[in-house]
Amino acid sequence: MDKLLMLWVALLALLVTATIARTWRTKKTNNQRAQLPAGSRGWPLVGETLHFVSSAYSPRPERFMDKRRLMYGKVFRSHLFGSPTIVSTDAEVSRRILQSDASSFVPWYPKSLTELMGKSSILLINGNLQRRVHGLIGAFFKSPDLKAQITGDMRMYVQESMAKWKDHQLIHIQDETKNVVFQILVKALIGLEKEKEMAFLKQQFKEFIAGLMSLPAKKRMGMLIESIIEEKRKNNSGCATRDVVDVLINDASDQLTDDLISDNMIDLMIPAEDSVPVLVTLAVKYLSECPLALQHVQEENTQLKKRRSLVGEDLRWTDYMSLSFTQDVITETLRMGNIISGIMRKAVKDVEIRGHLIPKGWCVLTYFRSVHLDENHYGEAYRFDPWRWKVSRGW
């Protein structure tokens, strides 16, 4: 049980640190090399959205992209979610798009999602406000105090969870992980620890996700978070920052309204319900199918615990980060799991990238999954192989 506790805590810690039609035409540009990529508009109105979504929920989500890459190349045009779209499965093109500033591309998502998430969502804001929010939150998540808090909370909540396990009991890893990660993340975001309020928030968030992003559930969560913000504004003036809300309300800028803070706290809770639990479950699955990798992870974690026991100290954040093979297991799980399949942007002007024209007003989908499972980048791409990362580092 002790070895299993160490393994799960390590996986969690590392993963926590760490989703109408228009006319198709070629536009003229000053650079004659730039051409609109080949592709298809699909069906009238719906375009190729139904094919894309159905593939996403299939055992092989990348089949939509693979079929079109064979016909049109790694960059092609389509019509998704009511908008003409350029799809990039090319690593360099995607990198250029994501590194561009707001003068070329701005965040874009389907209208139904943007109306639900709100204009101030971290998914949609750009420019100075985006940099401000990302900078404040990013700096706080890197702070030694928060890392120490998360490490201690991780061990405590995992121990509490595992204490309820019984021999020969069927354990649902994804559900157990959701419970652990949600408590840790909510405490780090809004400082909430009260059991009753935590249970209420978790239930509302569960309804929010299960109901395809339910507006009533989001409204109830927002009310709770806004009451916490209001209480903090009254009582926490000049106090030390203990969570993300403290960081944002102590900012001197008047851009960070209570609505913006509340919306973004809800956005940042999504990994606790979705991505992190799925990744932990996948890590357990991959390790169970690769006994040698599991053995190496167990040995690495056991050796670390022995070293810490000799000096009578609890494991720290830096200890988990020092687990090189466990880190490789996490990296390989992220590569194969592809929890975030891609990111969408909209061109605010005609943009040329490596000879491909992305017309003004068109959307662009940078699709990571096809890159991560490309045999040209990763040999035997569908095989779980944590050792490939040691080779890439020159070990």
PDB file of N, CA, C and O in Angstrom, residues 186-245:
ATOM      1  N   VAL A 186      -9.244  23.569  -5.917  1.00  0.00           N
ATOM      2  CA  VAL A 186     -10.169  24.588  -5.404  1.00  0.00           C
ATOM      3  C   VAL A 186      -9.535  25.352  -4.243  1.00  0.00           C
ATOM      4  O   VAL A 186      -9.678  26.574  -4.129  1.00  0.00           O
ATOM      5  N   LYS A 187      -8.820  24.649  -3.389  1.00  0.00           N
ATOM      6  CA  LYS A 187      -8.131  25.327  -2.287  1.00  0.00           C
ATOM      7  C   LYS A 187      -7.086  26.297  -2.817  1.00  0.00           C
ATOM      8  O   LYS A 187      -6.939  27.419  -2.324  1.00  0.00           O
ATOM      9  N   ALA A 188      -6.346  25.880  -3.865  1.00  0.00           N
ATOM     10  CA  ALA A 188      -5.318  26.747  -4.439  1.00  0.00           C
ATOM     11  C   ALA A 188      -5.916  27.931  -5.178  1.00  0.00           C
ATOM     12  O   ALA A 188      -5.341  29.015  -5.200  1.00  0.00           O
ATOM     13  N   LEU A 189      -7.092  27.752  -5.764  1.00  0.00           N
ATOM     14  CA  LEU A 189      -7.710  28.818  -6.555  1.00  0.00           C
ATOM     15  C   LEU A 189      -8.460  29.830  -5.699  1.00  0.00           C
ATOM     16  O   LEU A 189      -8.274  31.041  -5.836  1.00  0.00           O
ATOM     17  N   ILE A 190      -9.329  29.341  -4.813  1.00  0.00           N
ATOM     18  CA  ILE A 190     -10.200  30.257  -4.070  1.00  0.00           C
ATOM     19  C   ILE A 190     -10.093  30.098  -2.559  1.00  0.00           C
ATOM     20  O   ILE A 190     -10.823  30.761  -1.812  1.00  0.00           O
ATOM     21  N   GLY A 191      -9.189  29.234  -2.107  1.00  0.00           N
ATOM     22  CA  GLY A 191      -8.976  29.091  -0.669  1.00  0.00           C
ATOM     23  C   GLY A 191     -10.087  28.370   0.055  1.00  0.00           C
ATOM     24  O   GLY A 191     -10.161  28.423   1.288  1.00  0.00           O
ATOM     25  N   LEU A 192     -10.944  27.657  -0.661  1.00  0.00           N
ATOM     26  CA  LEU A 192     -12.094  27.004  -0.039  1.00  0.00           C
ATOM     27  C   LEU A 192     -11.683  25.687   0.603  1.00  0.00           C
ATOM     28  O   LEU A 192     -11.096  24.824  -0.046  1.00  0.00           O
ATOM     29  N   GLU A 193     -12.018  25.542   1.896  1.00  0.00           N
ATOM     30  CA  GLU A 193     -11.726  24.299   2.609  1.00  0.00           C
ATOM     31  C   GLU A 193     -12.940  23.760   3.359  1.00  0.00           C
ATOM     32  O   GLU A 193     -12.956  22.609   3.766  1.00  0.00           O
ATOM     33  N   LYS A 194     -13.977  24.593   3.555  1.00  0.00           N
ATOM     34  CA  LYS A 194     -15.152  24.162   4.308  1.00  0.00           C
ATOM     35  C   LYS A 194     -15.822  22.986   3.605  1.00  0.00           C
ATOM     36  O   LYS A 194     -16.125  23.046   2.419  1.00  0.00           O
ATOM     37  N   GLU A 195     -16.042  21.925   4.342  1.00  0.00           N
ATOM     38  CA  GLU A 195     -16.544  20.689   3.754  1.00  0.00           C
ATOM     39  C   GLU A 195     -17.898  20.870   3.068  1.00  0.00           C
ATOM     40  O   GLU A 195     -18.121  20.379   1.957  1.00  0.00           O
ATOM     41  N   LYS A 196     -18.811  21.612   3.698  1.00  0.00           N
ATOM     42  CA  LYS A 196     -20.156  21.787   3.136  1.00  0.00           C
ATOM     43  C   LYS A 196     -20.103  22.577   1.839  1.00  0.00           C
ATOM     44  O   LYS A 196     -20.737  22.212   0.838  1.00  0.00           O
ATOM     45  N   GLU A 197     -19.344  23.678   1.831  1.00  0.00           N
ATOM     46  CA  GLU A 197     -19.247  24.501   0.626  1.00  0.00           C
ATOM     47  C   GLU A 197     -18.485  23.763  -0.475  1.00  0.00           C
ATOM     48  O   GLU A 197     -18.817  23.888  -1.657  1.00  0.00           O
ATOM     49  N   MET A 198     -17.491  22.984  -0.095  1.00  0.00           N
ATOM     50  CA  MET A 198     -16.739  22.197  -1.070  1.00  0.00           C
ATOM     51  C   MET A 198     -17.654  21.182  -1.741  1.00  0.00           C
ATOM     52  O   MET A 198     -17.609  20.996  -2.960  1.00  0.00           O
ATOM     53  N   ALA A 199     -18.480  20.512  -0.969  1.00  0.00           N
ATOM     54  CA  ALA A 199     -19.408  19.521  -1.515  1.00  0.00           C
ATOM     55  C   ALA A 199     -20.415  20.182  -2.457  1.00  0.00           C
ATOM     56  O   ALA A 199     -20.753  19.635  -3.515  1.00  0.00           O
ATOM     57  N   PHE A 200     -20.915  21.382  -2.072  1.00  0.00           N
ATOM     58  CA  PHE A 200     -21.856  22.106  -2.924  1.00  0.00           C
ATOM     59  C   PHE A 200     -21.203  22.487  -4.245  1.00  0.00           C
ATOM     60  O   PHE A 200     -21.762  22.275  -5.330  1.00  0.00           O
ATOM     61  N   LEU A 201     -19.982  23.029  -4.165  1.00  0.00           N
ATOM     62  CA  LEU A 201     -19.284  23.460  -5.370  1.00  0.00           C
ATOM     63  C   LEU A 201     -18.986  22.269  -6.277  1.00  0.00           C
ATOM     64  O   LEU A 201     -19.151  22.353  -7.504  1.00  0.00           O
ATOM     65  N   LYS A 202     -18.578  21.166  -5.685  1.00  0.00           N
ATOM     66  CA  LYS A 202     -18.268  19.990  -6.483  1.00  0.00           C
ATOM     67  C   LYS A 202     -19.502  19.458  -7.198  1.00  0.00           C
ATOM     68  O   LYS A 202     -19.445  19.080  -8.374  1.00  0.00           O
ATOM     69  N   GLN A 203     -20.639  19.458  -6.529  1.00  0.00           N
ATOM     70  CA  GLN A 203     -21.876  18.986  -7.146  1.00  0.00           C
ATOM     71  C   GLN A 203     -22.288  19.887  -8.302  1.00  0.00           C
ATOM     72  O   GLN A 203     -22.689  19.417  -9.371  1.00  0.00           O
ATOM     73  N   GLN A 204     -22.185  21.212  -8.099  1.00  0.00           N
ATOM     74  CA  GLN A 204     -22.542  22.152  -9.162  1.00  0.00           C
ATOM     75  C   GLN A 204     -21.595  22.003 -10.356  1.00  0.00           C
ATOM     76  O   GLN A 204     -22.025  22.071 -11.511  1.00  0.00           O
ATOM     77  N   PHE A 205     -20.321  21.791 -10.066  1.00  0.00           N
ATOM     78  CA  PHE A 205     -19.360  21.659 -11.153  1.00  0.00           C
ATOM     79  C   PHE A 205     -19.610  20.362 -11.921  1.00  0.00           C
ATOM     80  O   PHE A 205     -19.487  20.324 -13.150  1.00  0.00           O
ATOM     81  N   LYS A 206     -19.981  19.316 -11.206  1.00  0.00           N
ATOM     82  CA  LYS A 206     -20.308  18.052 -11.853  1.00  0.00           C
ATOM     83  C   LYS A 206     -21.492  18.225 -12.792  1.00  0.00           C
ATOM     84  O   LYS A 206     -21.497  17.716 -13.924  1.00  0.00           O
ATOM     85  N   GLU A 207     -22.511  18.966 -12.358  1.00  0.00           N
ATOM     86  CA  GLU A 207     -23.678  19.237 -13.206  1.00  0.00           C
ATOM     87  C   GLU A 207     -23.291  20.131 -14.386  1.00  0.00           C
ATOM     88  O   GLU A 207     -23.807  19.971 -15.498  1.00  0.00           O
ATOM     89  N   PHE A 208     -22.394  21.063 -14.130  1.00  0.00           N
ATOM     90  CA  PHE A 208     -21.923  21.978 -15.165  1.00  0.00           C
ATOM     91  C   PHE A 208     -21.271  21.208 -16.312  1.00  0.00           C
ATOM     92  O   PHE A 208     -21.531  21.451 -17.490  1.00  0.00           O
ATOM     93  N   ILE A 209     -20.422  20.238 -15.981  1.00  0.00           N
ATOM     94  CA  ILE A 209     -19.739  19.445 -16.996  1.00  0.00           C
ATOM     95  C   ILE A 209     -20.674  18.413 -17.612  1.00  0.00           C
ATOM     96  O   ILE A 209     -20.764  18.282 -18.837  1.00  0.00           O
ATOM     97  N   ALA A 210     -21.400  17.676 -16.775  1.00  0.00           N
ATOM     98  CA  ALA A 210     -22.269  16.611 -17.273  1.00  0.00           C
ATOM     99  C   ALA A 210     -23.390  17.144 -18.156  1.00  0.00           C
ATOM    100  O   ALA A 210     -23.837  16.480 -19.087  1.00  0.00           O
ATOM    101  N   GLY A 211     -23.859  18.361 -17.871  1.00  0.00           N
ATOM    102  CA  GLY A 211     -24.937  18.962 -18.646  1.00  0.00           C
ATOM    103  C   GLY A 211     -24.427  19.736 -19.835  1.00  0.00           C
ATOM    104  O   GLY A 211     -25.068  20.693 -20.273  1.00  0.00           O
ATOM    105  N   LEU A 212     -23.266  19.320 -20.383  1.00  0.00           N
ATOM    106  CA  LEU A 212     -22.643  20.026 -21.507  1.00  0.00           C
ATOM    107  C   LEU A 212     -22.528  21.505 -21.198  1.00  0.00           C
ATOM    108  O   LEU A 212     -22.966  22.366 -21.947  1.00  0.00           O
ATOM    109  N   MET A 213     -21.929  21.771 -20.070  1.00  0.00           N
ATOM    110  CA  MET A 213     -21.705  23.133 -19.625  1.00  0.00           C
ATOM    111  C   MET A 213     -23.045  23.825 -19.300  1.00  0.00           C
ATOM    112  O   MET A 213     -23.526  24.689 -20.026  1.00  0.00           O
ATOM    113  N   SER A 214     -23.667  23.393 -18.231  1.00  0.00           N
ATOM    114  CA  SER A 214     -24.978  23.900 -17.827  1.00  0.00           C
ATOM    115  C   SER A 214     -24.894  25.323 -17.285  1.00  0.00           C
ATOM    116  O   SER A 214     -24.143  25.594 -16.347  1.00  0.00           O
ATOM    117  N   LEU A 215     -25.680  26.233 -17.869  1.00  0.00           N
ATOM    118  CA  LEU A 215     -25.682  27.620 -17.422  1.00  0.00           C
ATOM    119  C   LEU A 215     -26.190  27.785 -15.994  1.00  0.00           C
ATOM    120  O   LEU A 215     -25.595  28.531 -15.216  1.00  0.00           O
ATOM    121  N   PRO A 216     -27.299  27.118 -15.590  1.00  0.00           N
ATOM    122  CA  PRO A 216     -27.747  27.264 -14.202  1.00  0.00           C
ATOM    123  C   PRO A 216     -26.691  26.832 -13.192  1.00  0.00           C
ATOM    124  O   PRO A 216     -26.500  27.500 -12.170  1.00  0.00           O
ATOM    125  N   ALA A 217     -26.019  25.726 -13.477  1.00  0.00           N
ATOM    126  CA  ALA A 217     -24.981  25.255 -12.555  1.00  0.00           C
ATOM    127  C   ALA A 217     -23.844  26.253 -12.488  1.00  0.00           C
ATOM    128  O   ALA A 217     -23.304  26.535 -11.404  1.00  0.00           O
ATOM    129  N   LYS A 218     -23.476  26.818 -13.644  1.00  0.00           N
ATOM    130  CA  LYS A 218     -22.399  27.803 -13.644  1.00  0.00           C
ATOM    131  C   LYS A 218     -22.802  29.046 -12.845  1.00  0.00           C
ATOM    132  O   LYS A 218     -21.988  29.617 -12.118  1.00  0.00           O
ATOM    133  N   LYS A 219     -24.059  29.456 -12.971  1.00  0.00           N
ATOM    134  CA  LYS A 219     -24.535  30.635 -12.237  1.00  0.00           C
ATOM    135  C   LYS A 219     -24.447  30.409 -10.730  1.00  0.00           C
ATOM    136  O   LYS A 219     -24.025  31.291  -9.974  1.00  0.00           O
ATOM    137  N   ARG A 220     -24.823  29.199 -10.290  1.00  0.00           N
ATOM    138  CA  ARG A 220     -24.757  28.904  -8.851  1.00  0.00           C
ATOM    139  C   ARG A 220     -23.309  28.886  -8.366  1.00  0.00           C
ATOM    140  O   ARG A 220     -23.009  29.369  -7.267  1.00  0.00           O
ATOM    141  N   MET A 221     -22.405  28.324  -9.168  1.00  0.00           N
ATOM    142  CA  MET A 221     -20.988  28.348  -8.802  1.00  0.00           C
ATOM    143  C   MET A 221     -20.473  29.778  -8.737  1.00  0.00           C
ATOM    144  O   MET A 221     -19.734  30.150  -7.816  1.00  0.00           O
ATOM    145  N   GLY A 222     -20.873  30.577  -9.726  1.00  0.00           N
ATOM    146  CA  GLY A 222     -20.434  31.967  -9.764  1.00  0.00           C
ATOM    147  C   GLY A 222     -20.862  32.743  -8.529  1.00  0.00           C
ATOM    148  O   GLY A 222     -20.096  33.556  -7.997  1.00  0.00           O
ATOM    149  N   MET A 223     -22.077  32.487  -8.070  1.00  0.00           N
ATOM    150  CA  MET A 223     -22.577  33.185  -6.871  1.00  0.00           C
ATOM    151  C   MET A 223     -21.738  32.841  -5.647  1.00  0.00           C
ATOM    152  O   MET A 223     -21.421  33.715  -4.836  1.00  0.00           O
ATOM    153  N   LEU A 224     -21.376  31.559  -5.517  1.00  0.00           N
ATOM    154  CA  LEU A 224     -20.562  31.146  -4.375  1.00  0.00           C
ATOM    155  C   LEU A 224     -19.179  31.792  -4.449  1.00  0.00           C
ATOM    156  O   LEU A 224     -18.678  32.337  -3.457  1.00  0.00           O
ATOM    157  N   ILE A 225     -18.570  31.755  -5.627  1.00  0.00           N
ATOM    158  CA  ILE A 225     -17.225  32.319  -5.776  1.00  0.00           C
ATOM    159  C   ILE A 225     -17.236  33.832  -5.570  1.00  0.00           C
ATOM    160  O   ILE A 225     -16.341  34.389  -4.930  1.00  0.00           O
ATOM    161  N   GLU A 226     -18.256  34.501  -6.093  1.00  0.00           N
ATOM    162  CA  GLU A 226     -18.338  35.951  -5.918  1.00  0.00           C
ATOM    163  C   GLU A 226     -18.519  36.327  -4.446  1.00  0.00           C
ATOM    164  O   GLU A 226     -18.014  37.361  -3.993  1.00  0.00           O
ATOM    165  N   SER A 227     -19.233  35.491  -3.693  1.00  0.00           N
ATOM    166  CA  SER A 227     -19.376  35.769  -2.256  1.00  0.00           C
ATOM    167  C   SER A 227     -18.038  35.620  -1.544  1.00  0.00           C
ATOM    168  O   SER A 227     -17.721  36.365  -0.619  1.00  0.00           O
ATOM    169  N   ILE A 228     -17.229  34.659  -1.988  1.00  0.00           N
ATOM    170  CA  ILE A 228     -15.893  34.484  -1.428  1.00  0.00           C
ATOM    171  C   ILE A 228     -15.017  35.682  -1.781  1.00  0.00           C
ATOM    172  O   ILE A 228     -14.272  36.203  -0.933  1.00  0.00           O
ATOM    173  N   ILE A 229     -15.110  36.156  -3.025  1.00  0.00           N
ATOM    174  CA  ILE A 229     -14.343  37.330  -3.447  1.00  0.00           C
ATOM    175  C   ILE A 229     -14.732  38.548  -2.629  1.00  0.00           C
ATOM    176  O   ILE A 229     -13.872  39.310  -2.153  1.00  0.00           O
ATOM    177  N   GLU A 230     -16.027  38.728  -2.449  1.00  0.00           N
ATOM    178  CA  GLU A 230     -16.508  39.884  -1.672  1.00  0.00           C
ATOM    179  C   GLU A 230     -15.994  39.842  -0.240  1.00  0.00           C
ATOM    180  O   GLU A 230     -15.564  40.863   0.318  1.00  0.00           O
ATOM    181  N   GLU A 231     -16.018  38.654   0.357  1.00  0.00           N
ATOM    182  CA  GLU A 231     -15.537  38.495   1.725  1.00  0.00           C
ATOM    183  C   GLU A 231     -14.034  38.784   1.803  1.00  0.00           C
ATOM    184  O   GLU A 231     -13.562  39.437   2.741  1.00  0.00           O
ATOM    185  N   LYS A 232     -13.299  38.331   0.808  1.00  0.00           N
ATOM    186  CA  LYS A 232     -11.864  38.579   0.786  1.00  0.00           C
ATOM    187  C   LYS A 232     -11.561  40.062   0.628  1.00  0.00           C
ATOM    188  O   LYS A 232     -10.640  40.593   1.252  1.00  0.00           O
ATOM    189  N   ARG A 233     -12.307  40.750  -0.222  1.00  0.00           N
ATOM    190  CA  ARG A 233     -12.086  42.180  -0.416  1.00  0.00           C
ATOM    191  C   ARG A 233     -12.318  42.950   0.883  1.00  0.00           C
ATOM    192  O   ARG A 233     -11.653  43.940   1.160  1.00  0.00           O
ATOM    193  N   LYS A 234     -13.226  42.472   1.681  1.00  0.00           N
ATOM    194  CA  LYS A 234     -13.536  43.162   2.944  1.00  0.00           C
ATOM    195  C   LYS A 234     -12.491  42.897   4.018  1.00  0.00           C
ATOM    196  O   LYS A 234     -12.128  43.786   4.773  1.00  0.00           O
ATOM    197  N   ASN A 235     -12.022  41.667   4.075  1.00  0.00           N
ATOM    198  CA  ASN A 235     -11.209  41.260   5.217  1.00  0.00           C
ATOM    199  C   ASN A 235      -9.738  40.994   4.939  1.00  0.00           C
ATOM    200  O   ASN A 235      -8.943  40.893   5.879  1.00  0.00           O
ATOM    201  N   ASN A 236      -9.369  40.872   3.664  1.00  0.00           N
ATOM    202  CA  ASN A 236      -8.004  40.435   3.373  1.00  0.00           C
ATOM    203  C   ASN A 236      -7.094  41.536   2.852  1.00  0.00           C
ATOM    204  O   ASN A 236      -6.065  41.256   2.265  1.00  0.00           O
ATOM    205  N   SER A 237      -7.480  42.769   3.045  1.00  0.00           N
ATOM    206  CA  SER A 237      -6.669  43.874   2.529  1.00  0.00           C
ATOM    207  C   SER A 237      -5.277  43.862   3.159  1.00  0.00           C
ATOM    208  O   SER A 237      -5.128  43.910   4.379  1.00  0.00           O
ATOM    209  N   GLY A 238      -4.259  43.765   2.304  1.00  0.00           N
ATOM    210  CA  GLY A 238      -2.881  43.796   2.798  1.00  0.00           C
ATOM    211  C   GLY A 238      -2.377  42.482   3.336  1.00  0.00           C
ATOM    212  O   GLY A 238      -1.227  42.388   3.748  1.00  0.00           O
ATOM    213  N   CYS A 239      -3.225  41.444   3.351  1.00  0.00           N
ATOM    214  CA  CYS A 239      -2.800  40.150   3.882  1.00  0.00           C
ATOM    215  C   CYS A 239      -1.982  39.380   2.843  1.00  0.00           C
ATOM    216  O   CYS A 239      -1.994  39.698   1.661  1.00  0.00           O
ATOM    217  N   ALA A 240      -1.304  38.354   3.309  1.00  0.00           N
ATOM    218  CA  ALA A 240      -0.502  37.532   2.407  1.00  0.00           C
ATOM    219  C   ALA A 240      -1.399  36.807   1.413  1.00  0.00           C
ATOM    220  O   ALA A 240      -2.556  36.494   1.709  1.00  0.00           O
ATOM    221  N   THR A 241      -0.875  36.553   0.236  1.00  0.00           N
ATOM    222  CA  THR A 241      -1.643  35.856  -0.784  1.00  0.00           C
ATOM    223  C   THR A 241      -1.596  34.356  -0.523  1.00  0.00           C
ATOM    224  O   THR A 241      -0.524  33.757  -0.483  1.00  0.00           O
ATOM    225  N   ARG A 242      -2.764  33.763  -0.349  1.00  0.00           N
ATOM    226  CA  ARG A 242      -2.843  32.333  -0.067  1.00  0.00           C
ATOM    227  C   ARG A 242      -3.426  31.532  -1.221  1.00  0.00           C
ATOM    228  O   ARG A 242      -3.350  30.306  -1.230  1.00  0.00           O
ATOM    229  N   ASP A 243      -4.075  32.220  -2.172  1.00  0.00           N
ATOM    230  CA  ASP A 243      -4.684  31.529  -3.301  1.00  0.00           C
ATOM    231  C   ASP A 243      -4.748  32.483  -4.487  1.00  0.00           C
ATOM    232  O   ASP A 243      -4.363  33.650  -4.388  1.00  0.00           O
ATOM    233  N   VAL A 244      -5.235  31.978  -5.617  1.00  0.00           N
ATOM    234  CA  VAL A 244      -5.255  32.773  -6.846  1.00  0.00           C
ATOM    235  C   VAL A 244      -6.166  33.983  -6.727  1.00  0.00           C
ATOM    236  O   VAL A 244      -5.854  35.062  -7.235  1.00  0.00           O
ATOM    237  N   VAL A 245      -7.297  33.829  -6.053  1.00  0.00           N
ATOM    238  CA  VAL A 245      -8.199  34.973  -5.874  1.00  0.00           C
ATOM    239  C   VAL A 245      -7.504  36.102  -5.126  1.00  0.00           C
ATOM    240  O   VAL A 245      -7.631  37.281  -5.486  1.00  0.00           O
TER     241      VAL A 245
END
